[in-house]
CSV table of N, CA and C in Angstrom, one decimal:
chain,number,residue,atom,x,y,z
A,1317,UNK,N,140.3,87.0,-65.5
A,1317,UNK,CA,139.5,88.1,-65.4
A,1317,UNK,C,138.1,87.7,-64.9
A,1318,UNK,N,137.5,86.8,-65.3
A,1318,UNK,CA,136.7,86.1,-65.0
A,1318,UNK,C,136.5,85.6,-63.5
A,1319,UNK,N,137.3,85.2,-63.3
A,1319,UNK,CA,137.4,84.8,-61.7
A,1319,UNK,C,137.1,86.2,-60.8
A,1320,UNK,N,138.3,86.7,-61.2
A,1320,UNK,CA,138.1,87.7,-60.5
A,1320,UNK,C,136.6,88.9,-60.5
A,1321,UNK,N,135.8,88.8,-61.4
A,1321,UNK,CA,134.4,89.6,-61.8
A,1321,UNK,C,133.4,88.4,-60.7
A,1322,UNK,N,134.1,86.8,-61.3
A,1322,UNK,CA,132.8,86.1,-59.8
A,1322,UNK,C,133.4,86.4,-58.3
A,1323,UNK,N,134.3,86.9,-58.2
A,1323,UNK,CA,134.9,86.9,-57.1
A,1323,UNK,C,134.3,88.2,-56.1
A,1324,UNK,N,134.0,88.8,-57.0
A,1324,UNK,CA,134.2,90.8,-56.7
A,1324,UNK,C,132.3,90.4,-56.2
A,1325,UNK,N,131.5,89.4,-57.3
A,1325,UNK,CA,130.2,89.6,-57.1
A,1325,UNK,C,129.6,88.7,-55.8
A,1326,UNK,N,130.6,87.8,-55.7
A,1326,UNK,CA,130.3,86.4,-54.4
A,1326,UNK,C,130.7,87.8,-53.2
A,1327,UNK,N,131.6,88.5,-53.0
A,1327,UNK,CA,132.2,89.2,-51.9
A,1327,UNK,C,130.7,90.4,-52.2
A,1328,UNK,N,130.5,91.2,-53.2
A,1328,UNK,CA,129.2,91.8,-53.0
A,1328,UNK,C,128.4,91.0,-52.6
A,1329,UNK,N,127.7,90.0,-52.8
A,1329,UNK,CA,126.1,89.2,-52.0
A,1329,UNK,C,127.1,88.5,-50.5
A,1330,UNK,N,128.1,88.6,-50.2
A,1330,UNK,CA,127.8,88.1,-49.1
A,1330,UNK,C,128.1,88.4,-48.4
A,1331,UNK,N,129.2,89.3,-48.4
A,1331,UNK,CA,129.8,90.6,-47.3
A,1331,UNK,C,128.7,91.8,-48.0
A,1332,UNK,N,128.0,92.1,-46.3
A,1332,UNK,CA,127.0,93.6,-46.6
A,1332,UNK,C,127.6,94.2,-46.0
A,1333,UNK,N,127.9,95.5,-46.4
A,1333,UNK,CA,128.4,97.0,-45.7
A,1333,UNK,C,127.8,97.5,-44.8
A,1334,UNK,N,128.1,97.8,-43.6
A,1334,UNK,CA,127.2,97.8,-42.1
A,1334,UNK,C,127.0,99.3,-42.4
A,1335,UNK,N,126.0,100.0,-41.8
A,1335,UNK,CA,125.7,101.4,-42.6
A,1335,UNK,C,126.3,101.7,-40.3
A,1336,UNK,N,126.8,103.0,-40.7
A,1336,UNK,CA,127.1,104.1,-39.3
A,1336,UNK,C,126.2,103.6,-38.3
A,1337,UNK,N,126.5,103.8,-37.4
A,1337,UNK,CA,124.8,104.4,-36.7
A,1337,UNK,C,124.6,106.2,-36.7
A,1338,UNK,N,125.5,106.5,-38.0
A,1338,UNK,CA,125.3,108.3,-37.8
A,1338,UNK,C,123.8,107.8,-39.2
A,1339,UNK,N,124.4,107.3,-40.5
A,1339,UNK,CA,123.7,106.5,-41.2
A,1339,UNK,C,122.3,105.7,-40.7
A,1340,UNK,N,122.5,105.2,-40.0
A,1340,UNK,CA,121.3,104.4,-39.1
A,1340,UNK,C,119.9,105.8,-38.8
A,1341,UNK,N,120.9,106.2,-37.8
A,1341,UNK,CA,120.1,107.3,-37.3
A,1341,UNK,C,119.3,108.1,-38.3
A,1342,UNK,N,120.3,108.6,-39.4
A,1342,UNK,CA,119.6,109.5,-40.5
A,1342,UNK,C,118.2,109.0,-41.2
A,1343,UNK,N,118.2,107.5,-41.7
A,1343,UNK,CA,117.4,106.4,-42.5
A,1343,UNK,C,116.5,106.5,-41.0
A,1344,UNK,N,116.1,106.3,-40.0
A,1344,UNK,CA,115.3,106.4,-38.9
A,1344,UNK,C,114.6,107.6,-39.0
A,1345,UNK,N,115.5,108.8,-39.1
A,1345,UNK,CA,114.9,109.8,-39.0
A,1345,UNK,C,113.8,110.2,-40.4
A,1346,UNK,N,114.6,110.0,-41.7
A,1346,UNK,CA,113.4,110.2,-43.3
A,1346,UNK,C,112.5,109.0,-43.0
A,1347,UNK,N,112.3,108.0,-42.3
A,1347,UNK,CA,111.1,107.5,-42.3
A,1347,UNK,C,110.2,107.9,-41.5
A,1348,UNK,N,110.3,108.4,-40.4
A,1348,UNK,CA,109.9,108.8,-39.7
A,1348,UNK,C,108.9,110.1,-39.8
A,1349,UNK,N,109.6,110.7,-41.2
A,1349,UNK,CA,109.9,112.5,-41.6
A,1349,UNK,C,108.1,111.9,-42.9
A,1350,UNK,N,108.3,110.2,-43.0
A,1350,UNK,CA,107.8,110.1,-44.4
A,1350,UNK,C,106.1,109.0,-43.7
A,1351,UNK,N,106.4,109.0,-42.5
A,1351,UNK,CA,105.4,108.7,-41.3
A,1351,UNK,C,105.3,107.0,-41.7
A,1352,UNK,N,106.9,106.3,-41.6
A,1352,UNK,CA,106.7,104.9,-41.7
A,1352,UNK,C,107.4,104.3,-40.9
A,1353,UNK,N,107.1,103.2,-39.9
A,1353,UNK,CA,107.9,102.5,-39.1
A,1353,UNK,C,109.2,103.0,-39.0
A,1354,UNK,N,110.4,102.8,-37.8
A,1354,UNK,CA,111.9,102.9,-38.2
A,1354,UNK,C,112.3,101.9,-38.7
A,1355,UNK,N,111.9,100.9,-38.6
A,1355,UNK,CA,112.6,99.7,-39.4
A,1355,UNK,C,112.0,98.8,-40.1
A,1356,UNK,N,112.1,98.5,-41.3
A,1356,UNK,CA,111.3,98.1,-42.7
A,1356,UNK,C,110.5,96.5,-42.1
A,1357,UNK,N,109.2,96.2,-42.3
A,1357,UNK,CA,108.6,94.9,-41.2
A,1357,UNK,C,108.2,94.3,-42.4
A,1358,UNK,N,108.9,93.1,-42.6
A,1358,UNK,CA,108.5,92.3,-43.6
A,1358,UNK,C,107.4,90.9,-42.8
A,1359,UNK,N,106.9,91.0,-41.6
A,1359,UNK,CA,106.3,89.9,-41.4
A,1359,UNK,C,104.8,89.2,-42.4
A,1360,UNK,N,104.8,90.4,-42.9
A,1360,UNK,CA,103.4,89.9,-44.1
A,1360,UNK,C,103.8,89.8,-45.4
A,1361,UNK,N,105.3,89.5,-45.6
A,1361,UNK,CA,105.7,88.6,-46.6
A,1361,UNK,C,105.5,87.2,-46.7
A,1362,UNK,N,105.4,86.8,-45.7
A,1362,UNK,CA,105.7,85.3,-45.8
A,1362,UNK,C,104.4,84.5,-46.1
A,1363,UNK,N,103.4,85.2,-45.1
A,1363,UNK,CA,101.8,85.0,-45.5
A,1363,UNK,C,101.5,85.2,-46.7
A,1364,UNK,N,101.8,86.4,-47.5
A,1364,UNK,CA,101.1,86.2,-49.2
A,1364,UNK,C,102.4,85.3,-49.8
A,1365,UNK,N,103.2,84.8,-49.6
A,1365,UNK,CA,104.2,84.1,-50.2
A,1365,UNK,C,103.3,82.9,-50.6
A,1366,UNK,N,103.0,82.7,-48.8
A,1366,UNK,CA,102.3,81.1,-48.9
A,1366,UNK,C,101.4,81.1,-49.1
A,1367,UNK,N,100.1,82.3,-49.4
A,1367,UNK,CA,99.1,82.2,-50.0
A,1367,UNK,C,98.9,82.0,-51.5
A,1368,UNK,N,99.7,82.4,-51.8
A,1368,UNK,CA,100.3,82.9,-53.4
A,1368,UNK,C,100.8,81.5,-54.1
A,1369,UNK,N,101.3,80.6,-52.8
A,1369,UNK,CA,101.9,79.3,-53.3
A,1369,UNK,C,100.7,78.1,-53.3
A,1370,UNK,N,100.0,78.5,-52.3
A,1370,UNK,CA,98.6,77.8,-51.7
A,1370,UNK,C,97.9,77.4,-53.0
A,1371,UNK,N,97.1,78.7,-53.4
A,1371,UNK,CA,96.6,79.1,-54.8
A,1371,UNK,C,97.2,78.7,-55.7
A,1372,UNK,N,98.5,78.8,-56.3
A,1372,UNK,CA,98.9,78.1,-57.4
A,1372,UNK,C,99.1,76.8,-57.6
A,1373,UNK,N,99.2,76.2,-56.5
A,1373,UNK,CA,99.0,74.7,-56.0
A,1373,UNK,C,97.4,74.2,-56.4
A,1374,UNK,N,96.9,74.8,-55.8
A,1374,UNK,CA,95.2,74.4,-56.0
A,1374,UNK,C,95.0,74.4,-57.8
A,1375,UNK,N,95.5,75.8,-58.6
A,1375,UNK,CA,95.1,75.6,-59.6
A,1375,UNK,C,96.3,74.9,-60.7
A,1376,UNK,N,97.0,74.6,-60.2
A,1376,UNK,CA,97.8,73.2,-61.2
A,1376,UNK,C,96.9,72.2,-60.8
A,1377,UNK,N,96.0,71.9,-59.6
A,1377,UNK,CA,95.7,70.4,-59.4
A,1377,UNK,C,94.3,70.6,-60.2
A,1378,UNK,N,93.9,71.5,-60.0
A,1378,UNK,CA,92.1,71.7,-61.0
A,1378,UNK,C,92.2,71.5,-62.3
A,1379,UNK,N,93.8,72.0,-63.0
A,1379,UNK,CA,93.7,72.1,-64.0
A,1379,UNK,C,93.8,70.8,-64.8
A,1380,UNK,N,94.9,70.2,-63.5
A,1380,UNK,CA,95.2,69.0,-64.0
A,1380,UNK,C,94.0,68.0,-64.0
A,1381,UNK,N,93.3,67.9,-63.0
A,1381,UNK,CA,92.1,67.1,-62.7
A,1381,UNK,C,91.0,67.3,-63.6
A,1382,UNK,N,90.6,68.2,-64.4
A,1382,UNK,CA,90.1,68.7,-65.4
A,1382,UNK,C,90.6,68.0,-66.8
A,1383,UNK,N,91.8,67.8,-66.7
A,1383,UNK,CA,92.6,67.5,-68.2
A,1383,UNK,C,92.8,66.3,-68.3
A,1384,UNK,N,92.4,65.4,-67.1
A,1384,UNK,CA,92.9,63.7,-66.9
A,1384,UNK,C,94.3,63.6,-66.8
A,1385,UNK,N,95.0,64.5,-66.4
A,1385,UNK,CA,96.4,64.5,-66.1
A,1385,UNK,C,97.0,64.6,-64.8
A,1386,UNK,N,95.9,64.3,-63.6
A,1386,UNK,CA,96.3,64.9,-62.4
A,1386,UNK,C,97.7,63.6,-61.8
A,1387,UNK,N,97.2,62.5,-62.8
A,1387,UNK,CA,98.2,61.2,-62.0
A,1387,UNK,C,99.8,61.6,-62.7
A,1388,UNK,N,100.0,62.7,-63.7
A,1388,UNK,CA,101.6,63.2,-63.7
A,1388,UNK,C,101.8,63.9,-62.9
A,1389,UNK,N,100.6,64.7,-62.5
A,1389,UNK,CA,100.8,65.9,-62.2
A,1389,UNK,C,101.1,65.9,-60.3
A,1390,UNK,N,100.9,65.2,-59.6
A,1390,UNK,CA,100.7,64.3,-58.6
A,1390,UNK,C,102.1,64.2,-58.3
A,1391,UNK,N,103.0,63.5,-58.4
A,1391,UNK,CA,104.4,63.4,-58.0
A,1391,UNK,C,104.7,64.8,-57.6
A,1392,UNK,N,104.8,65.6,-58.6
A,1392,UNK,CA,105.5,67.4,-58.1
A,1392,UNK,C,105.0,67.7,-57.2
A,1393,UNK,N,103.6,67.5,-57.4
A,1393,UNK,CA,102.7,67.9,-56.0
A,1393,UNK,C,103.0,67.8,-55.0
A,1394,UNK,N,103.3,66.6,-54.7
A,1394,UNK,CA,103.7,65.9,-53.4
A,1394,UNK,C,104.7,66.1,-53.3
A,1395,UNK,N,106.1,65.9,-53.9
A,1395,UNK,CA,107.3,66.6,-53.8
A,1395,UNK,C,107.3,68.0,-53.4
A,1396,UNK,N,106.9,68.7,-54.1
A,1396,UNK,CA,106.6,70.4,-53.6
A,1396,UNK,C,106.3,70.4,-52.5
A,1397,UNK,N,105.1,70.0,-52.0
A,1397,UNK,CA,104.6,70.4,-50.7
A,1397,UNK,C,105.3,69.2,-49.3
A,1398,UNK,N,106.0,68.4,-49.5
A,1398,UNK,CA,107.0,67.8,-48.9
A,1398,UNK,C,108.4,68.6,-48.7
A,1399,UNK,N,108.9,69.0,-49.4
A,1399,UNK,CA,109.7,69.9,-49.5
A,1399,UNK,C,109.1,71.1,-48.9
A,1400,UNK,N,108.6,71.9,-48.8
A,1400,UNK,CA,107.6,73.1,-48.1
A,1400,UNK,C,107.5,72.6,-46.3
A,1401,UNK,N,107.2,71.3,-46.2
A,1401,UNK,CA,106.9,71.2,-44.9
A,1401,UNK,C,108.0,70.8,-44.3
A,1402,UNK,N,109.1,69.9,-45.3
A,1402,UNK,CA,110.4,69.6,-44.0
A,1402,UNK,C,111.4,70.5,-43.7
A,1403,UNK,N,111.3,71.6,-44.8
A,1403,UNK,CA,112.5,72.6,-44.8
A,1403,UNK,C,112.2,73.3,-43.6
A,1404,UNK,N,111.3,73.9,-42.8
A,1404,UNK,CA,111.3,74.4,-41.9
A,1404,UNK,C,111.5,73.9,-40.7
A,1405,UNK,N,111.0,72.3,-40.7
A,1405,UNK,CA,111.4,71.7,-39.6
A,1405,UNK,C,112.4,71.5,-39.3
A,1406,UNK,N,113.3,71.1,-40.7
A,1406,UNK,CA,115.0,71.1,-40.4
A,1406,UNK,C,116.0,71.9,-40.1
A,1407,UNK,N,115.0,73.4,-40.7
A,1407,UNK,CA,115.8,74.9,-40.3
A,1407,UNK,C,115.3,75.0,-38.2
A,1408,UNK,N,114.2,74.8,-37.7
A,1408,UNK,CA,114.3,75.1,-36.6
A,1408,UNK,C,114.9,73.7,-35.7
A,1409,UNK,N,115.7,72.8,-36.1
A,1409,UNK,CA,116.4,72.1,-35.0
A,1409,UNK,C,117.4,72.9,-35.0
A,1410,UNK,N,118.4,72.6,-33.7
A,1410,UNK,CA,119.9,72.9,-33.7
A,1410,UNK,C,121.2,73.1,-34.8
A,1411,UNK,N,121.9,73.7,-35.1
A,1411,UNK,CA,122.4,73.8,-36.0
A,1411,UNK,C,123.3,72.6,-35.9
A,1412,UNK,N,123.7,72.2,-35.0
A,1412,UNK,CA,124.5,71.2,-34.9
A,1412,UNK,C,124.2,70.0,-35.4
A,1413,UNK,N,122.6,69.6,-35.4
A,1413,UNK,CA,122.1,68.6,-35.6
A,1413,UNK,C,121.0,68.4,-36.8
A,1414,UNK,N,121.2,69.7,-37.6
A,1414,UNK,CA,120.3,70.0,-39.2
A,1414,UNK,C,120.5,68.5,-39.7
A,1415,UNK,N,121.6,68.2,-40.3
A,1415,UNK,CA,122.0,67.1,-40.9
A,1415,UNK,C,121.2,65.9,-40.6
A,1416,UNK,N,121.7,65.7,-39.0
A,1416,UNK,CA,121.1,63.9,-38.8
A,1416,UNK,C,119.6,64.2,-38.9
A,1417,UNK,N,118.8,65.7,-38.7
A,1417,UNK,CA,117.4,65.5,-38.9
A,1417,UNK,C,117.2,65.6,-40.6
A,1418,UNK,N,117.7,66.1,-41.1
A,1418,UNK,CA,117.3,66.0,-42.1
A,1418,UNK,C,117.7,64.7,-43.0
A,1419,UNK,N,118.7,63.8,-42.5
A,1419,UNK,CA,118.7,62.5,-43.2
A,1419,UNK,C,118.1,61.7,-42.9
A,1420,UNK,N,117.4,61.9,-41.5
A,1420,UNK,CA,116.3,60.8,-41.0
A,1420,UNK,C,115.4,61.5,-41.9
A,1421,UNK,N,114.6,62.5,-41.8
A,1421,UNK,CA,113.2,62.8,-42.8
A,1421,UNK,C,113.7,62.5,-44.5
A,1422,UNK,N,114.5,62.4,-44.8
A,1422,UNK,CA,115.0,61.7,-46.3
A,1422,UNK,C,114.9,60.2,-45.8
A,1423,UNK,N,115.1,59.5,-44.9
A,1423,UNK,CA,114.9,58.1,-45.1
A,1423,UNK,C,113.5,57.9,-44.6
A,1424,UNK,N,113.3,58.4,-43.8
A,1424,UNK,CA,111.8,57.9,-43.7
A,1424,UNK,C,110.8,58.3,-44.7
A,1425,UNK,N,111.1,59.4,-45.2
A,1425,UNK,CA,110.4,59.4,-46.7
A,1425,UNK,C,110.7,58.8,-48.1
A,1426,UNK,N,112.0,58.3,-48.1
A,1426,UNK,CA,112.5,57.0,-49.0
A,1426,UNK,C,112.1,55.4,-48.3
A,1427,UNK,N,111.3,55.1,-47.0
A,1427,UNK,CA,110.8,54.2,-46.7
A,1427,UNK,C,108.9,54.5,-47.3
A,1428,UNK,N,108.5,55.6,-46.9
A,1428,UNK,CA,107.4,55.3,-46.9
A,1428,UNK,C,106.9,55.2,-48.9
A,1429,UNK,N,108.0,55.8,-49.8
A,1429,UNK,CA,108.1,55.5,-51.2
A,1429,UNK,C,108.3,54.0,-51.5
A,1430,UNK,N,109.0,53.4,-50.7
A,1430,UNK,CA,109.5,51.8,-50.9
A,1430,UNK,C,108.1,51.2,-50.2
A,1431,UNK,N,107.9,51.3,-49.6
A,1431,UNK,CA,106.0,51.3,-49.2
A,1431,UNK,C,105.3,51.2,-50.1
A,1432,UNK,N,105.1,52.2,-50.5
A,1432,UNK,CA,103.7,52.6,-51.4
A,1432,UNK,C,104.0,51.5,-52.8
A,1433,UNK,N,105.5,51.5,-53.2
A,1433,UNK,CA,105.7,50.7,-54.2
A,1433,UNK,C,105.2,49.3,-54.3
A,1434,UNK,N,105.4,48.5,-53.1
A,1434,UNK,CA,104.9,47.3,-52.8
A,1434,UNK,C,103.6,47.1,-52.6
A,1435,UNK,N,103.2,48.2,-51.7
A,1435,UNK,CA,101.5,48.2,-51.7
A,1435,UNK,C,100.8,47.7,-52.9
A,1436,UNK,N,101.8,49.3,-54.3
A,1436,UNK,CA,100.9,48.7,-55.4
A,1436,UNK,C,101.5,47.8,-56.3
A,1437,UNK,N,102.2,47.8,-56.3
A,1437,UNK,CA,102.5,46.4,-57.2
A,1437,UNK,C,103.0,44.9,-56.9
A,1438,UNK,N,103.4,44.8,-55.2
A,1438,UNK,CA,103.5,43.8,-54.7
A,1438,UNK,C,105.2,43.4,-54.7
A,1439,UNK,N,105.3,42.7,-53.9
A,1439,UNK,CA,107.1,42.4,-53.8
A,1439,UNK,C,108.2,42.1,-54.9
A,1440,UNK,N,107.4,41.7,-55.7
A,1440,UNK,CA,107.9,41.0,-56.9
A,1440,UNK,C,108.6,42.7,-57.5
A,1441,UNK,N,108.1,43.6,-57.5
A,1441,UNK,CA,108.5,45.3,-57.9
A,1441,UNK,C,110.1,45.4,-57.3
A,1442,UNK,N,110.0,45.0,-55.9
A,1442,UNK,CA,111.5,45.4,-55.3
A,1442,UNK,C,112.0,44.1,-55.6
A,1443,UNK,N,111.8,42.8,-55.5
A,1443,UNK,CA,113.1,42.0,-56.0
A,1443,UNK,C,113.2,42.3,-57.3
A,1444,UNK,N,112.6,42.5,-58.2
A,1444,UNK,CA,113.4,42.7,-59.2
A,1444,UNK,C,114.4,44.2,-59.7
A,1445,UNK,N,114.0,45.5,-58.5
A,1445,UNK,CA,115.3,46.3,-58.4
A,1445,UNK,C,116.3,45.9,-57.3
A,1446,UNK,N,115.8,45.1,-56.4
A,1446,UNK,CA,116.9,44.6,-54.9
A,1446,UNK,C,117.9,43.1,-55.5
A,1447,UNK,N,117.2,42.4,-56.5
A,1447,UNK,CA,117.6,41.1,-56.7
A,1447,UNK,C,118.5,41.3,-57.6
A,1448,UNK,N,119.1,39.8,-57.7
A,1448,UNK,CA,120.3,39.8,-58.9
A,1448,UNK,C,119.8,39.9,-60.2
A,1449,UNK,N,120.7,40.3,-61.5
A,1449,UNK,CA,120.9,40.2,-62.4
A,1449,UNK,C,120.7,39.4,-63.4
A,1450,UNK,N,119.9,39.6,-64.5
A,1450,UNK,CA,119.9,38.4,-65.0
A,1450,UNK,C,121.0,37.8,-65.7
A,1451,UNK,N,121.9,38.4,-65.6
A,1451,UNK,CA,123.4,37.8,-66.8
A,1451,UNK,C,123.5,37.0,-65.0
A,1452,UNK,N,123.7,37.5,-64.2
A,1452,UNK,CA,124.2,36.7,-62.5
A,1452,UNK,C,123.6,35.7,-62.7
A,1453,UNK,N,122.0,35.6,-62.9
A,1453,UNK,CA,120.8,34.5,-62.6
A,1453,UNK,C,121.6,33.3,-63.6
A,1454,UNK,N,121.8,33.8,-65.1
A,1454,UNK,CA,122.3,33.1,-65.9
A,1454,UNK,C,123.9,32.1,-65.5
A,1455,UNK,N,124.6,32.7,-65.3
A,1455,UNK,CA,125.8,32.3,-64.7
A,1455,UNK,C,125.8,31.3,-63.8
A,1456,UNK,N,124.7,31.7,-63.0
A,1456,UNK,CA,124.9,30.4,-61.9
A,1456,UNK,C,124.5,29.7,-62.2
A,1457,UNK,N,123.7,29.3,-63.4
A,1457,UNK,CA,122.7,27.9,-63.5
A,1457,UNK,C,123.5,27.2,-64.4
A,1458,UNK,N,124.6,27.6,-65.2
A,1458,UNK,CA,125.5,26.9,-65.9
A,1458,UNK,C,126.9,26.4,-65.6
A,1459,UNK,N,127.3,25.0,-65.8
A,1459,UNK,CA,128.2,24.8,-65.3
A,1459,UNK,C,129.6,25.0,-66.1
A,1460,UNK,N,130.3,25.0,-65.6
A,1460,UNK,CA,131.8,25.2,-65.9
A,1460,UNK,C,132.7,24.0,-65.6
């Protein structure tokens, strides 16, 4: 039963019912009757979306920079607004080729993290997540 209720609700969100064009026509005509565009113009959603995101951005960082907490607060940051800038870039390549761009901007931003890591704590940081083991280290230095 259950299946079938996610089934019935996956087939509502993703098959939409195409309205007539007798239907079409009618919804053209009451907007028209109600003095609004014929077809609904969402292009100044996106602008208060991202102004609305802009602002809330700003005030997590004041709040946090206020509270001496800006250095947790900092990772999401940058993750958020990383995620905000590559999603679009990845949506306007080819569809054929989403993937290989989007696993190049996942490695080059898993390079420039392996970066920054070294920067601040110096190499010794990655050999000891790249290097062997200390039960391995142990092993070899004893003989058999």
């Amino acid at each position: 039963m259950v299946r079938g209720l996610l089934f019935v609700v996956y087939v509502r969100f993703t098959m939409r019912w195409r309205e007539s064009p007798a239907e079409a026509r009618q919804r053209r005509f009451c907007r028209y009757q109600l003095g609004l565009p014929p077809e609904t113009v969402y292009h100044h959603v996106w602008e208060g979306a991202a102004a609305i995101a802009a602002l809330s951005l700003v005030l997590v960082a004041v709040t946090a920079w206020q509270l001496d907490h800006f250095a947790t607060v900092a990772p999401a940051m940058v993750s958020a607004i990383l995620l905000t800038v590559l999603t679009p870039t990845v949506l306007f390549a080819r569809r054929r080729y989403r993937h290989v761009l989007a696993g190049a901007l996942t490695l080059a931003v898993l390079f420039v993290l392996l970066a920054a890591v070294v920067q601040r704590y110096g190499s010794t940081a990655v050999e000891l997540v790249v290097g062997p083991t200390p039960s391995a280290i142990a092993d070899a230095v004893t003989r058999r």
